[in-house]
Structures are given as C-alpha cells and as structure tokens.
Tab-separated table of C-alpha atoms and ligand atoms in Angstrom:
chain	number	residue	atom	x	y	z
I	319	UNK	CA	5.521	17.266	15.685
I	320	UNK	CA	4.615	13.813	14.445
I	321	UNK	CA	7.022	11.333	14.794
I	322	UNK	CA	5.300	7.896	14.861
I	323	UNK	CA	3.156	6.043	12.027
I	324	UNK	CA	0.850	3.488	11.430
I	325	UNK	CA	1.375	2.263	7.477
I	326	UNK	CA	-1.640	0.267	5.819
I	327	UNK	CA	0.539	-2.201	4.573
I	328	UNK	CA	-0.919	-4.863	2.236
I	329	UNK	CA	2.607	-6.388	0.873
I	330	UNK	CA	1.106	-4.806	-2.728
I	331	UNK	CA	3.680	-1.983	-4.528
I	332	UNK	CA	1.948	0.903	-3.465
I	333	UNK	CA	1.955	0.154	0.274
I	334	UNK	CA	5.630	-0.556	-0.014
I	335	UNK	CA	6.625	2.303	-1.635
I	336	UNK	CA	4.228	4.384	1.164
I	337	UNK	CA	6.044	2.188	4.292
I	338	UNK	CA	9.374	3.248	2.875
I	339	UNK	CA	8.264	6.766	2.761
I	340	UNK	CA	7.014	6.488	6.397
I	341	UNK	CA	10.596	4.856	7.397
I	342	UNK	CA	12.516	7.908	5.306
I	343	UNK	CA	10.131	10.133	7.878
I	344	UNK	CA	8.701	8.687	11.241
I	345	UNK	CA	11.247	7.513	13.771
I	346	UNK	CA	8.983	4.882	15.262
I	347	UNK	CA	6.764	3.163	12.399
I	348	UNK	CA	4.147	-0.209	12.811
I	349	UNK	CA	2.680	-1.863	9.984
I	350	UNK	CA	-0.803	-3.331	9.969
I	351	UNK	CA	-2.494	-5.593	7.549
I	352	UNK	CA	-6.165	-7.134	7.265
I	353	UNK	CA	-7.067	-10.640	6.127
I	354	UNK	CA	-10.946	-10.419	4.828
I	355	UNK	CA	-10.642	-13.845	3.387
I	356	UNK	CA	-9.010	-12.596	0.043
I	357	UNK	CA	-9.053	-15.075	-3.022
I	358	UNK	CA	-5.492	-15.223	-3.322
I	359	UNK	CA	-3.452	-15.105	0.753
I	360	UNK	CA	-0.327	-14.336	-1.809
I	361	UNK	CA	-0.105	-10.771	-0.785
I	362	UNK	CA	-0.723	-11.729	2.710
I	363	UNK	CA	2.333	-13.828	2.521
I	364	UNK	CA	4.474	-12.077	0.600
I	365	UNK	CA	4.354	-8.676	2.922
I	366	UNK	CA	6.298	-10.777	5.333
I	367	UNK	CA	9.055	-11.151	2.817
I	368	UNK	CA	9.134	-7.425	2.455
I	369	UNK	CA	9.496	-7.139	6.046
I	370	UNK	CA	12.343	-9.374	6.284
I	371	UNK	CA	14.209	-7.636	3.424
I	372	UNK	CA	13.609	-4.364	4.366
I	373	UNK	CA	15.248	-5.277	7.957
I	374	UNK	CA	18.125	-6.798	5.925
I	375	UNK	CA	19.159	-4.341	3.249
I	376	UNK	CA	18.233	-0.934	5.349
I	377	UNK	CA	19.800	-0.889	8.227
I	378	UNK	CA	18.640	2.698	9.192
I	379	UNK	CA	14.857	1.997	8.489
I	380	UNK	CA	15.441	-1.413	10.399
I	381	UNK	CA	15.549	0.737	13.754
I	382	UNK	CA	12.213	2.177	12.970
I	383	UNK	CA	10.724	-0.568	11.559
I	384	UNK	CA	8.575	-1.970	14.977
I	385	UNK	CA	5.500	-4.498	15.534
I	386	UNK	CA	3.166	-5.498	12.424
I	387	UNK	CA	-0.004	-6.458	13.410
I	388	UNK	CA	-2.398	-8.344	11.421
I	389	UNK	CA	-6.514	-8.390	11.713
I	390	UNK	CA	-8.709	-10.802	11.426
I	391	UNK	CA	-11.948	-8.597	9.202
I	392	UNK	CA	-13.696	-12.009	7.812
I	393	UNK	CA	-16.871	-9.842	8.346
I	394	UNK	CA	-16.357	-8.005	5.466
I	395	UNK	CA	-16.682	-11.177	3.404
I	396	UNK	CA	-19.898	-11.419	4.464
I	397	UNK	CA	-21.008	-8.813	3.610
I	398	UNK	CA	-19.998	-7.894	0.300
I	399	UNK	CA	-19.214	-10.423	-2.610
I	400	UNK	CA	-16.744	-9.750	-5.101
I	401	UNK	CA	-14.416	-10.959	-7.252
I	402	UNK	CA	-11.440	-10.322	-4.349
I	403	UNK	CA	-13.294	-12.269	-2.285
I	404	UNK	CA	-15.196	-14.740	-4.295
I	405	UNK	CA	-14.064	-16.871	-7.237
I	406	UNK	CA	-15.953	-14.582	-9.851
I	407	UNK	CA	-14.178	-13.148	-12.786
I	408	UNK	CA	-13.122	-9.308	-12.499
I	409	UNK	CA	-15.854	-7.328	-14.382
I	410	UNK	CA	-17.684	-4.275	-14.630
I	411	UNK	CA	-20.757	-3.359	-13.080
I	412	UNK	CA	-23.914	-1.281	-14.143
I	413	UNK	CA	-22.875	1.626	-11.948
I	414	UNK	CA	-19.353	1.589	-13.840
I	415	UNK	CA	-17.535	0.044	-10.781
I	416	UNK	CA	-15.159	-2.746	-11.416
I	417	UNK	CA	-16.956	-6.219	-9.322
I	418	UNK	CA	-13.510	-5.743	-7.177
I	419	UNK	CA	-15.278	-3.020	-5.473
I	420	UNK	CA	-16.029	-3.839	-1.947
I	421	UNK	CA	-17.992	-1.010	-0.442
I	422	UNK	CA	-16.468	0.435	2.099
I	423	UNK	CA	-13.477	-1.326	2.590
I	424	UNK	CA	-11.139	1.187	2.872
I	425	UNK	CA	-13.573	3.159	5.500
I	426	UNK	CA	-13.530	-0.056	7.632
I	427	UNK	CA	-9.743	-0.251	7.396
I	428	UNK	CA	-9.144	3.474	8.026
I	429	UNK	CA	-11.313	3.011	11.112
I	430	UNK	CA	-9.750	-0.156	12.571
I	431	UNK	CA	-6.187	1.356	11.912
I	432	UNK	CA	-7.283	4.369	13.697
I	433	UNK	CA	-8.334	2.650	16.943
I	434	UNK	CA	-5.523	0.619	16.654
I	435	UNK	CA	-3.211	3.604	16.483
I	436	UNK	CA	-5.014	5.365	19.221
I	437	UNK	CA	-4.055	2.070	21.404
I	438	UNK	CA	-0.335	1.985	20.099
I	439	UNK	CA	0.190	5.776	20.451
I	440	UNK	CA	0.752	6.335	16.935
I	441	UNK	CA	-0.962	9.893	15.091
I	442	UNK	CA	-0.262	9.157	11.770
I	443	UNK	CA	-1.900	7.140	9.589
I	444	UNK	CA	-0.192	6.283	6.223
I	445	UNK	CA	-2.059	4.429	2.910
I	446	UNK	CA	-1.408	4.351	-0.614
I	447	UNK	CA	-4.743	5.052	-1.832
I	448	UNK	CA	-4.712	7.091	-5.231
I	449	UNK	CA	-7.111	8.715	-7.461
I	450	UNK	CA	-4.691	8.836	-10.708
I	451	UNK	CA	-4.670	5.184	-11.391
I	452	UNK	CA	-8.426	5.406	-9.554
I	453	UNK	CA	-10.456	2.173	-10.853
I	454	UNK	CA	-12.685	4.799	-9.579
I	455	UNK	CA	-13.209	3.669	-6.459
I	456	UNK	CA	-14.683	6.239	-4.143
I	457	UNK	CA	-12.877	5.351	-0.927
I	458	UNK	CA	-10.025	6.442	-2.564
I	459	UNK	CA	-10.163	9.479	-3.504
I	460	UNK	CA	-8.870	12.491	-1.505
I	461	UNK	CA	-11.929	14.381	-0.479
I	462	UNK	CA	-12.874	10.466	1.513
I	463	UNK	CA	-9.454	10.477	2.723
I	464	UNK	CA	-10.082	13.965	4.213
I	465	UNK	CA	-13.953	13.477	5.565
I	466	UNK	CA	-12.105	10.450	7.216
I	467	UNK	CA	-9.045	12.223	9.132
I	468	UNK	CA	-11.999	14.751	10.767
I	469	UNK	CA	-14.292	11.961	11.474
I	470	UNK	CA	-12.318	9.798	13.242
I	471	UNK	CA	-9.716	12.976	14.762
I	472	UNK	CA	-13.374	14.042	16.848
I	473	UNK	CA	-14.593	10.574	16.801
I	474	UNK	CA	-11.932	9.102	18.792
I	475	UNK	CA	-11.141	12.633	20.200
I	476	UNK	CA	-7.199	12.521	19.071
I	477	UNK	CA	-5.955	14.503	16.721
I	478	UNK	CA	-5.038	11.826	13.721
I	479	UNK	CA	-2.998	12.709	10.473
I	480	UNK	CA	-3.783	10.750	7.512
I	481	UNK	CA	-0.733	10.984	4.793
I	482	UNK	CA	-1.381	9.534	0.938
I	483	UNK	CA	2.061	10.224	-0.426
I	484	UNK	CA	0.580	8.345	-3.678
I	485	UNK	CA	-2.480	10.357	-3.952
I	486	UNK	CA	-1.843	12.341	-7.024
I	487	UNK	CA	1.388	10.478	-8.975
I	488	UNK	CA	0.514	7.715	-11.476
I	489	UNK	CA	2.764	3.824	-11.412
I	490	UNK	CA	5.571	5.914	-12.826
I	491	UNK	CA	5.721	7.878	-10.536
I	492	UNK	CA	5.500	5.411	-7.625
I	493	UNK	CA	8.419	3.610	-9.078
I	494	UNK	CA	10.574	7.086	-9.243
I	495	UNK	CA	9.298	8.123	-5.656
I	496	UNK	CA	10.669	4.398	-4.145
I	497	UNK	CA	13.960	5.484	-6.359
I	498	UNK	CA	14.815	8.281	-4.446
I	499	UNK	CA	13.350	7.205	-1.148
I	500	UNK	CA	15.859	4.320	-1.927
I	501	UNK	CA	18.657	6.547	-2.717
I	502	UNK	CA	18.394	8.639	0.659
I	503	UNK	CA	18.101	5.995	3.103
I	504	UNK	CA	21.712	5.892	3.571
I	505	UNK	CA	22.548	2.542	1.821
I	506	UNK	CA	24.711	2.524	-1.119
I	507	UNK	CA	22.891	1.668	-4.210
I	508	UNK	CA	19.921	2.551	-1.764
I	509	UNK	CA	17.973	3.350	-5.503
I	510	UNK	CA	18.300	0.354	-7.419
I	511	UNK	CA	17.888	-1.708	-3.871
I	512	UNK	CA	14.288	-0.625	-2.924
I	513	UNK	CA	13.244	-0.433	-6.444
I	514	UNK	CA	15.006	-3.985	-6.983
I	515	UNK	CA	13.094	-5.377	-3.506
I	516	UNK	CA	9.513	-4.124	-4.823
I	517	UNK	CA	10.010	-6.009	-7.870
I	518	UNK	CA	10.863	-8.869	-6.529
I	519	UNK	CA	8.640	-9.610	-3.237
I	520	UNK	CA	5.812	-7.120	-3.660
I	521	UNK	CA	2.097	-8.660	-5.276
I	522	UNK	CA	-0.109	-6.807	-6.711
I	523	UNK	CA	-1.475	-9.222	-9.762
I	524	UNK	CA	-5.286	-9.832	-8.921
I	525	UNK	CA	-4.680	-13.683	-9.559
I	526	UNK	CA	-2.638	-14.459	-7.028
I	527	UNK	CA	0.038	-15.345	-10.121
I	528	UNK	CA	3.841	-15.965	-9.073
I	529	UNK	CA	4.352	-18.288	-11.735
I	530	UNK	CA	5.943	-15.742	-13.783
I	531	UNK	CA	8.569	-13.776	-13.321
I	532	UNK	CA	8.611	-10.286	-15.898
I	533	UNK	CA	10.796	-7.327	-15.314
I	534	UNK	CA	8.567	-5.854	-13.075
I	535	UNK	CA	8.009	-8.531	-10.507
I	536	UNK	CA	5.581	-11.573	-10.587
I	537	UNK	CA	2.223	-12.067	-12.027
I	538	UNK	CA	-0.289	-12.928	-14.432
I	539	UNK	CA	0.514	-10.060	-16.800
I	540	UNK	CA	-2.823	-9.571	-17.957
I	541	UNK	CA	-5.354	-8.385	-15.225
I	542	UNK	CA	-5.503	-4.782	-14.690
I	543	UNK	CA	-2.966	-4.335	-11.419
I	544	UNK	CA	-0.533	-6.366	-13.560
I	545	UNK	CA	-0.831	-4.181	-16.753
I	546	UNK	CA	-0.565	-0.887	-14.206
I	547	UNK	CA	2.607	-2.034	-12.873
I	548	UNK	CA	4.246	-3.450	-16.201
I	549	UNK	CA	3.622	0.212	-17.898
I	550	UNK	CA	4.449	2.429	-14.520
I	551	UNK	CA	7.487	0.545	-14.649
I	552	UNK	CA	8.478	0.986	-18.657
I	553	UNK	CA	8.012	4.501	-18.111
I	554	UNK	CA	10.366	4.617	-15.019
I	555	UNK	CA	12.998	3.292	-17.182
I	556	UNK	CA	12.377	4.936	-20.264
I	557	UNK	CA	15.287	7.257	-20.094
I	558	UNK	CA	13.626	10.944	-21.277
I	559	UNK	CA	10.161	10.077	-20.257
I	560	UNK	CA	10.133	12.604	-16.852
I	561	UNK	CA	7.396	11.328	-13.877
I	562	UNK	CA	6.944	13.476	-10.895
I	563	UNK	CA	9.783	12.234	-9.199
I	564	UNK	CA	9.686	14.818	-6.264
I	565	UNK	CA	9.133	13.503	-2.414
I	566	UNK	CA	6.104	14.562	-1.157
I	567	UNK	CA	6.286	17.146	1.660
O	1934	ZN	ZN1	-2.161	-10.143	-12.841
C-alpha cells in the first residue's frame, strides 16, 4: 500500500492539478522542482504562491502537504540549447520537434526525483506528463514513462510507482479533473476554489507573461501553452461540451 508521494511540481497547471490529485490520495506528499536556468524564473516563483494557497484554502491537504525541495540542474543548460533556455524564438525543427525540446529532460528529472525519493522514503512518483496535448515530445509519452518506472525500480533496487493522472485527458479535461478533486477535498466550494487558485497563481505561458490577466490565468495569450490553456478552459465551461471528468484510479 502506497501512501507517500513525490509530485514533479513545476508551479505550471498540469503539475498543480497532479499535486492536488496526490494530496486527494497520499497521506504524506513532498514536492520537488528543478531550476535548469529557464528563460523566464516566473514559474519558479509562482509555485511558491501555489504552495502558500494551497496551505491556506485546504486545510485537509495542508496536513499532507510536507517539504518542497528545489534542485539546482544548470547542467542541463549546457548541454542542450533551446528556446526554454536560450533567448531564441519557439520554432520547429527538421525532425518535427518544437526548438523547446530539450532532450532528455524529463529522463534526467525522473531520475533525480527518484533518488531523491529513495532518500526521503517516498515510492511514488507523480508528473503531469501527457501524450494528448503531446508537442510530441517523446519523454512524455507513456511507453517512456513505463521503461522509466522498471529502470529505475531495479536500478535503485526499490520498487518505485510512477502515476500520470494526466496521461490520456486533454486541457479540458485537466480543468474538470482539478473540479472534482476540488469538490472532494472537504472544503466548501472546494470546486470553484482549486479551479479558481490554478487560474490565478499557476504559469504556464512560454514568455514568462503576467502582464495580462484573461479568464484563464496570466499570460501572453498567444504562444502555444497559452492557447492550450485558454481553449481547455472554454471547453470546461462550455455547459454541454462533456470532458472526461472521471478521477483516475
Ligand atoms: Zn503565452
């Protein structure tokens, strides 16, 4: 029985929406982020904020809620250059990758969470990677997700479970699933509270824009994470329009 996790937690809506699912779950739950030298710190920042208000408004997940930990991966600025981590313009590539692409990110970050979970005590590993809004980035995808959860189970010779509540529900989706997480956490207006708290202190515009204030939260409004978001969230409130809304078991 697993009853401690590790969330990936960028400050971003997906990793939200996956720490509030861990909270919902996992009595004991750390958060851990990793500062490669991004463009824009913004997210960096603003993860603390969704700390803080988590605490405030949800007093049950406040128990559970224990250390974050953040770490230092400058490295992987070194080696890769892209437009997260350089001042170039998002683009496409020949091999039909978006220049955002840093290889092997997410492997890196898997790993490091891993051996810092093994240290903590923690056997579950929780990340909002995704392949339905997939820029198709292949350490995303499930099958990666899997290889990694064996690999680093024998590896580090501990038995690690790596969840991806988001891996098969679109923005929509995302924003229903923090609805109802929202609306069983035991707070009264739980729903509109979580869903209300992503909009407002999550990032996920590839800018670093908090200029401007929309319906769905800050940003640009115009780079591809921005244009995800604004649609997941029209649909979410399009009254008829039906999203997966069930929890993931
Ligand atoms: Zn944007």
């Amino acid at each position: 029985m697993h009853t401690s996790a590790l969330v990936l937690f960028s400050g971003g809506q997906d990793s939200t929406t996956c720490l509030a699912y861990a909270l919902s779950k996992y009595a004991h739950v750390e958060t851990v982020a990793f500062d490669y030298r991004q463009r824009h710190h913004v997210e960096l920042s603003q993860r603390l904020h969704v700390l803080n208000a988590l605490r405030a408004q949800f007093p049950q997940w406040a128990q559970r809620l224990k250390d974050d930990h953040l770490l230092d991966v400058a490295v992987l600025g070194e080696v890769s250059e892209t437009s997260l981590t350089r001042d170039t313009a998002m683009a496409m590539q020949a091999n039909g990758l978006p220049n955002s692409f840093v290889p092997g990110r997410n492997l890196l970050f898997l790993t490091l969470a891993a051996a810092l979970a093994y240290r903590r005590g923690l056997d579950v590993l929780v990340t909002g990677v995704c392949e339905t809004d997939f820029s198709g980035y292949p350490d995303c995808r499930d099958d990666t997700m899997k290889a990694m959860q064996i690999a680093l189970s024998l590896g580090m010779d501990k038995r690690f479970l790596i969840e991806t509540p988001l891996m098969w529900i679109d923005k929509a989706a995302t924003w229903q699933l923090a609805h109802s997480l929202g609306e069983q956490s035991g707070v009264t207006e739980g729903a509109t509270a979580l869903v209300d708290l992503i909009v407002e202190h999550t990032h996920t515009c590839y800018l670093g824009e908090r200029s401007q204030r929309h319906a769905w939260g800050y940003g640009c409004g115009t780079c591809p994470a921005c244009v995800l978001r604004a649609k997941g969230f029209e649909t979410y409130n399009s009254p008829g329009e039906s999203t997966s809304a069930s929890l993931p078991t």
